[in-house]
Amino acid sequence: MQAAHLIVLIHGLYGDLHNLHEVKSELLAQAQDPKRISPSAGLDTSVPSRPQNGSDGKELLTVVYLPKNISGARTWDGIDVCAQRVAEEVEGEIDRLFDEGTDVVGFSVMGYSLGGLIARYIIGLLNARQPSFFVRHKPISFSTAATPHLGILKYDTKTNKIVHAIGKRLFSQTGRQLYCLDHEPEREGRSLLEIMADPDSIFIHALRLFPRVMLVANGTQDLTVPYPTASISSTDPFADPALIDIHVDDKHIVRSYRMVTAHTLQESELGGTTLTSSAIEKDIADDVEVTVTTITHRPVMDVGLAGKKKPFLPPVFFLPLPWPLNYSLLVFIPILLPFALLYLFIMFVVHFLQSQKRIREHRNKQAHQPLAMFPTDPLLLNPFPSLQSTPLSSALHRIDTATEDFEDGVSTPPILDSLWRDATSAPSLLLTSQQKLMVQQLNEAIPHAERVVAWFPWVYNSHAMLICRSVSRFPWQEDGRGVVKTWAKFVFESGEKVRHLSTDAVAHGKEQ
């Protein structure tokens, strides 16, 4: 049997497997011998990594799998429903690989946007099997990018209130779950996201089994999934860029940042912010203390690295034509707008009705033919408490993972949080008591999580940039390549971190 590390990629709301094409490509690029790529079903691909000195002396395949049964409006059917579909697909793919002579010995999952929540539900389902899925398929890494772990956030602005009022009525059951409005009687009035963050749930028990966890978040300009919910944080240190000194590398990843201590912040006539700060320094020559005042002009954040300027409208309004033809679509907006709104209304109604029908069919199927291997209730209590004390789980929790020094709302000292809230002019983040509890519980469950903060201040919405989602249509999304490479490298090399824990664990990378 050929040993394999299965990596499952899960796309976001109203997306499809093509959205993660660049992520898949970067994972495959990690292989040492690209000529030996062997195709799998559809867009899935199996790639052998370099030979290892493992217990069996065989090469290890890296199998990248993208689910096919939750594309488009099917993602509206609910996080739980989508997760059960993907779990069935994963089981089918593992069986198919086994029939072809490949044994999946390691398992990783990568979720983008809504896909991260689906991934958290999936691992709970798999862990609840009897015996647990992870007894045979060792958990390697769990990672998400721009995932709304806390649901949809609310800010103290009129625009956000309007978006909330409309948004919570869209996207069928998934929309209700993202806005934490799904207070089902069988869950004792608790929303699904609350259940998934409960320390005693199967979802948290499964999450704790993964020795390596990464949360990738946009630090700025993500209008879809802002930093706090993507990084599981109760604060947003990047909300007002004028208040931070930030260092970004050539991959557009934040390497360090610090809050600026200022006595006065005032708007400059030239745009941006003028910062005046004072500090007491000692003059060695005269042996006296002097006050040094520094005045720094901090430019507006519409201009990013290399002089890139944020567009005043979303890219969808610009045609891929030379200037000024790229603005030609704007001329027809007064004519096209009524038809576009009518089309969107009809589309949402049709998709909503179709989603409700699929949900009813799914529940009827469960009622008549319950899935023994995939529990359908939330399972608040872990059905396998003894699993937490197995040699596998004990070894996995001994791993020494390297973490970036990012504040996450749990480790941030309250006094710094207070200073930031007093100084910032950014809209106030209005977390519910349930969301605050989620922050605490999730961070306690994954204290070893590595956080990667991407920085794209020059784009209108950085959500798609994070994974180069449509780079063929929008070439400027290529700027997100460095983040994609970092994410893919983390997942691919995670096996090397686990290799020393047991003789039958998955191995990646060269010997060290």
Coordinates of C-alpha atoms in Angstrom, one line a residue, residues 75-370:
T75 CA -23.9 26.3 0.0
W76 CA -27.1 28.0 1.2
D77 CA -28.5 24.8 2.6
G78 CA -26.7 25.2 6.0
I79 CA -23.2 24.6 7.4
D80 CA -24.3 21.2 8.8
V81 CA -25.9 20.0 5.6
C82 CA -22.9 21.0 3.5
A83 CA -20.6 19.3 6.0
Q84 CA -22.4 16.0 5.8
R85 CA -22.2 16.1 2.0
V86 CA -18.5 16.8 2.1
A87 CA -17.9 14.1 4.8
E88 CA -19.6 11.6 2.5
E89 CA -17.4 12.7 -0.4
V90 CA -14.3 12.4 1.7
E91 CA -15.2 8.8 2.7
G92 CA -15.9 8.0 -0.9
E93 CA -12.5 9.4 -2.0
I94 CA -10.6 7.5 0.7
D95 CA -12.3 4.3 -0.4
R96 CA -11.5 5.0 -4.0
L97 CA -7.9 5.6 -3.2
F98 CA -7.7 2.4 -1.1
D99 CA -9.1 0.4 -4.1
E100 CA -6.3 1.9 -6.2
G101 CA -3.7 0.9 -3.6
T102 CA -3.3 4.1 -1.7
D103 CA -3.8 4.2 2.1
V104 CA -4.7 7.6 3.6
V105 CA -2.6 7.7 6.8
G106 CA -2.8 11.5 7.4
F107 CA -5.6 14.0 7.1
S108 CA -5.6 17.8 6.8
V109 CA -8.4 20.3 5.9
M110 CA -8.2 23.8 4.5
G111 CA -11.3 26.0 4.5
Y112 CA -11.7 29.3 2.7
S113 CA -14.4 31.7 4.0
L114 CA -17.6 29.7 4.8
G115 CA -15.5 26.6 4.0
G116 CA -13.7 27.0 7.3
L117 CA -16.9 26.7 9.2
I118 CA -17.9 23.7 7.1
A119 CA -14.5 22.2 7.9
R120 CA -15.0 22.6 11.6
Y121 CA -18.3 20.8 11.4
I122 CA -16.8 18.0 9.2
I123 CA -14.0 17.1 11.7
G124 CA -16.6 16.9 14.4
L125 CA -18.7 14.5 12.4
L126 CA -15.6 12.4 11.5
N127 CA -14.5 12.3 15.2
A128 CA -17.9 11.2 16.3
R129 CA -17.7 8.0 14.3
Q130 CA -17.3 4.7 16.1
P131 CA -14.4 4.3 16.1
S132 CA -13.2 7.8 15.4
F133 CA -12.1 8.6 11.9
F134 CA -8.9 9.9 13.4
V135 CA -7.9 6.6 14.9
R136 CA -6.9 5.4 11.4
H137 CA -6.4 8.7 9.6
K138 CA -4.1 10.8 11.7
P139 CA -5.0 14.5 12.0
I140 CA -2.2 16.6 10.6
S141 CA -3.3 20.2 10.2
F142 CA -6.4 22.4 10.3
S143 CA -6.3 25.8 8.7
T144 CA -8.8 28.5 7.5
A145 CA -8.5 31.6 5.5
A146 CA -10.9 34.6 5.9
T147 CA -13.4 32.4 7.8
P148 CA -16.2 34.0 9.8
H149 CA -15.6 31.9 13.0
L150 CA -17.7 34.3 15.0
G151 CA -20.4 34.7 12.4
I152 CA -21.2 38.1 10.8
L153 CA -20.0 41.1 12.8
K154 CA -21.9 44.2 13.6
Y155 CA -20.5 47.7 13.7
D156 CA -22.0 50.9 15.0
T157 CA -22.6 52.5 11.6
K158 CA -25.8 53.2 9.6
T159 CA -24.4 51.3 6.6
N160 CA -23.7 48.2 8.6
K161 CA -27.1 48.3 10.2
I162 CA -28.7 48.3 6.7
V163 CA -26.4 45.5 5.6
H164 CA -27.4 43.5 8.6
A165 CA -31.1 44.1 8.1
I166 CA -30.9 42.8 4.5
G167 CA -28.2 40.2 4.9
K168 CA -29.8 38.1 7.6
R169 CA -32.7 37.5 5.2
L170 CA -30.5 36.1 2.5
F171 CA -28.7 32.8 1.8
S172 CA -31.4 30.6 3.3
Q173 CA -30.3 28.4 6.3
T174 CA -26.7 29.3 6.0
G175 CA -27.5 33.0 6.3
R176 CA -29.4 32.3 9.5
Q177 CA -26.5 30.4 10.9
L178 CA -24.0 33.1 10.0
Y179 CA -26.1 35.7 11.8
C180 CA -26.7 33.3 14.7
L181 CA -30.5 33.4 14.2
D182 CA -30.9 29.6 14.0
H183 CA -32.2 29.0 17.5
E184 CA -33.5 25.5 16.9
P185 CA -35.5 23.8 19.7
E186 CA -33.4 20.7 19.6
R187 CA -30.4 22.9 20.5
E188 CA -32.1 24.4 23.5
G189 CA -32.3 27.7 21.7
R190 CA -28.6 28.0 21.0
S191 CA -27.2 28.8 17.5
L192 CA -25.1 26.4 15.6
L193 CA -22.0 28.5 15.9
E194 CA -22.4 28.6 19.7
I195 CA -22.7 24.8 19.7
M196 CA -19.5 24.5 17.6
A197 CA -17.6 26.6 20.1
D198 CA -18.8 24.7 23.1
P199 CA -15.8 23.1 24.9
D200 CA -17.8 19.9 25.5
S201 CA -18.9 19.5 21.8
I202 CA -17.6 17.0 19.4
F203 CA -16.4 19.9 17.2
I204 CA -14.0 21.3 19.8
H205 CA -12.8 17.8 20.8
A206 CA -11.9 17.2 17.2
L207 CA -10.2 20.5 16.7
R208 CA -8.0 19.8 19.7
L209 CA -6.7 16.7 18.0
F210 CA -4.9 18.7 15.3
P211 CA -1.3 19.5 16.3
R212 CA -1.0 22.3 13.8
V213 CA -3.6 25.0 13.3
M214 CA -3.4 28.2 11.2
L215 CA -5.8 31.1 10.9
V216 CA -5.2 33.4 7.9
A217 CA -6.9 36.7 8.0
N218 CA -6.9 40.0 6.2
G219 CA -5.8 42.9 8.4
T220 CA -7.5 45.5 6.3
Q221 CA -10.0 46.0 3.4
D222 CA -11.9 42.7 3.8
L223 CA -15.4 43.9 3.5
T224 CA -16.8 40.3 3.6
V225 CA -15.0 38.8 6.6
P226 CA -13.2 41.4 8.7
Y227 CA -10.1 40.6 10.9
P228 CA -11.8 39.9 14.3
T229 CA -14.1 37.1 13.1
A230 CA -11.4 35.6 10.8
S231 CA -8.7 35.6 13.5
I232 CA -11.1 34.8 16.4
S233 CA -10.4 38.1 18.2
S234 CA -12.6 40.5 20.3
T235 CA -10.7 43.5 19.1
D236 CA -9.3 44.8 15.8
P237 CA -5.9 46.5 16.2
F238 CA -5.9 47.2 12.4
A239 CA -9.2 49.1 12.3
D240 CA -7.4 52.5 12.3
P241 CA -4.1 52.1 10.5
A242 CA -3.1 55.6 11.6
L243 CA -2.7 54.3 15.2
I244 CA -0.2 51.5 14.4
D245 CA 3.4 51.1 13.2
I246 CA 3.3 48.1 10.9
H247 CA 6.0 46.0 9.2
V248 CA 4.9 44.1 6.1
D249 CA 7.2 41.7 4.2
D250 CA 7.3 41.2 0.4
K251 CA 4.6 38.6 0.6
H252 CA 2.2 41.3 2.0
I253 CA 2.2 39.5 5.4
V254 CA 2.3 41.5 8.6
R255 CA 5.5 40.5 10.5
S256 CA 5.1 42.9 13.4
Y257 CA 3.1 45.9 14.5
R258 CA 2.8 48.1 17.6
M259 CA 0.3 50.6 18.8
V260 CA 1.5 54.2 18.5
T261 CA 1.4 56.3 21.7
A262 CA 0.2 59.7 20.7
H263 CA -0.8 62.9 22.6
T264 CA -2.6 64.4 19.7
L265 CA -4.1 63.1 16.5
Q266 CA -5.4 65.6 14.0
E267 CA -6.4 65.5 10.4
S268 CA -4.0 67.1 8.0
E269 CA -5.0 69.4 5.2
L270 CA -3.0 67.3 2.8
G271 CA -4.9 64.1 3.8
G272 CA -3.9 61.4 6.2
T273 CA -3.1 62.0 9.9
T274 CA -0.6 64.1 11.7
L275 CA 0.8 62.4 14.7
T276 CA 2.5 64.4 17.5
S277 CA 4.2 62.3 20.2
S278 CA 6.5 63.3 23.0
A279 CA 9.2 61.3 24.9
I280 CA 11.7 62.1 27.6
E281 CA 15.3 61.3 26.7
K282 CA 18.5 61.9 28.6
D283 CA 21.3 64.0 27.1
I284 CA 24.5 62.3 28.2
A285 CA 26.8 65.2 27.4
D286 CA 24.9 67.7 29.6
D287 CA 23.5 65.1 32.0
V288 CA 20.0 66.6 31.7
E289 CA 16.7 65.2 30.7
V290 CA 15.0 66.8 27.6
T291 CA 11.6 66.4 26.0
V292 CA 11.8 65.3 22.4
T293 CA 8.7 65.9 20.3
T294 CA 8.2 64.0 17.1
I295 CA 5.7 65.1 14.4
T296 CA 5.0 62.4 11.8
H297 CA 2.6 62.6 8.9
R298 CA 0.9 59.3 8.3
P299 CA -0.7 59.2 4.8
V300 CA -4.1 57.9 4.1
M301 CA -4.4 54.2 3.6
D302 CA -5.9 54.4 0.1
V303 CA -2.4 54.2 -1.2
G304 CA -0.6 50.9 -0.5
L305 CA 2.8 49.4 -1.1
A306 CA 4.6 50.5 -4.3
G307 CA 2.2 53.4 -4.7
K308 CA -0.8 51.3 -5.5
K309 CA -4.1 53.2 -5.1
K310 CA -7.4 51.8 -4.0
P311 CA -10.1 52.1 -6.7
F312 CA -13.2 54.2 -5.9
L313 CA -15.6 51.4 -7.1
P314 CA -15.6 47.6 -7.0
P315 CA -13.6 46.0 -9.9
V316 CA -16.9 44.6 -11.3
F317 CA -17.6 48.1 -12.7
F318 CA -14.4 48.2 -14.7
L319 CA -14.0 46.4 -18.0
P320 CA -10.7 44.7 -18.9
L321 CA -10.0 47.4 -21.6
P322 CA -7.4 50.2 -22.0
W323 CA -8.2 53.6 -20.5
P324 CA -10.7 55.2 -20.9
L325 CA -12.7 52.3 -22.3
N326 CA -12.4 50.5 -19.0
Y327 CA -14.9 53.1 -17.6
S328 CA -17.4 52.6 -20.4
L329 CA -19.7 50.4 -18.3
L330 CA -20.4 53.3 -15.9
V331 CA -22.2 55.1 -18.7
F332 CA -24.8 52.3 -18.9
I333 CA -25.3 51.9 -15.2
P334 CA -28.6 54.1 -15.1
I335 CA -30.0 51.8 -17.8
L336 CA -28.7 48.5 -16.5
L337 CA -29.3 49.0 -12.8
P338 CA -33.1 48.3 -12.7
F339 CA -32.6 45.1 -14.8
A340 CA -29.7 44.0 -12.6
L341 CA -31.7 44.6 -9.4
L342 CA -34.7 42.7 -10.8
Y343 CA -32.4 39.8 -11.9
L344 CA -30.8 39.6 -8.4
F345 CA -34.2 39.6 -6.7
I346 CA -35.5 36.8 -8.9
M347 CA -32.2 34.9 -8.5
F348 CA -32.3 35.1 -4.7
V349 CA -35.9 34.1 -4.5
V350 CA -35.4 31.1 -6.8
H351 CA -32.3 30.0 -5.0
F352 CA -34.0 30.4 -1.6
L353 CA -36.9 28.3 -2.6
Q354 CA -34.7 25.6 -4.1
S355 CA -32.5 25.6 -1.0
Q356 CA -35.6 25.1 1.3
K357 CA -36.7 22.2 -0.8
R358 CA -33.2 20.6 -0.6
I359 CA -33.2 21.1 3.2
R360 CA -36.6 19.4 3.5
E361 CA -35.5 16.5 1.4
H362 CA -32.3 16.1 3.4
R363 CA -34.2 16.0 6.7
N364 CA -36.7 13.6 5.3
K365 CA -33.8 11.3 4.2
Q366 CA -32.3 11.5 7.6
A367 CA -35.6 10.6 9.2
H368 CA -36.2 7.5 7.1
Q369 CA -32.5 6.5 6.5
P370 CA -30.4 7.9 9.3

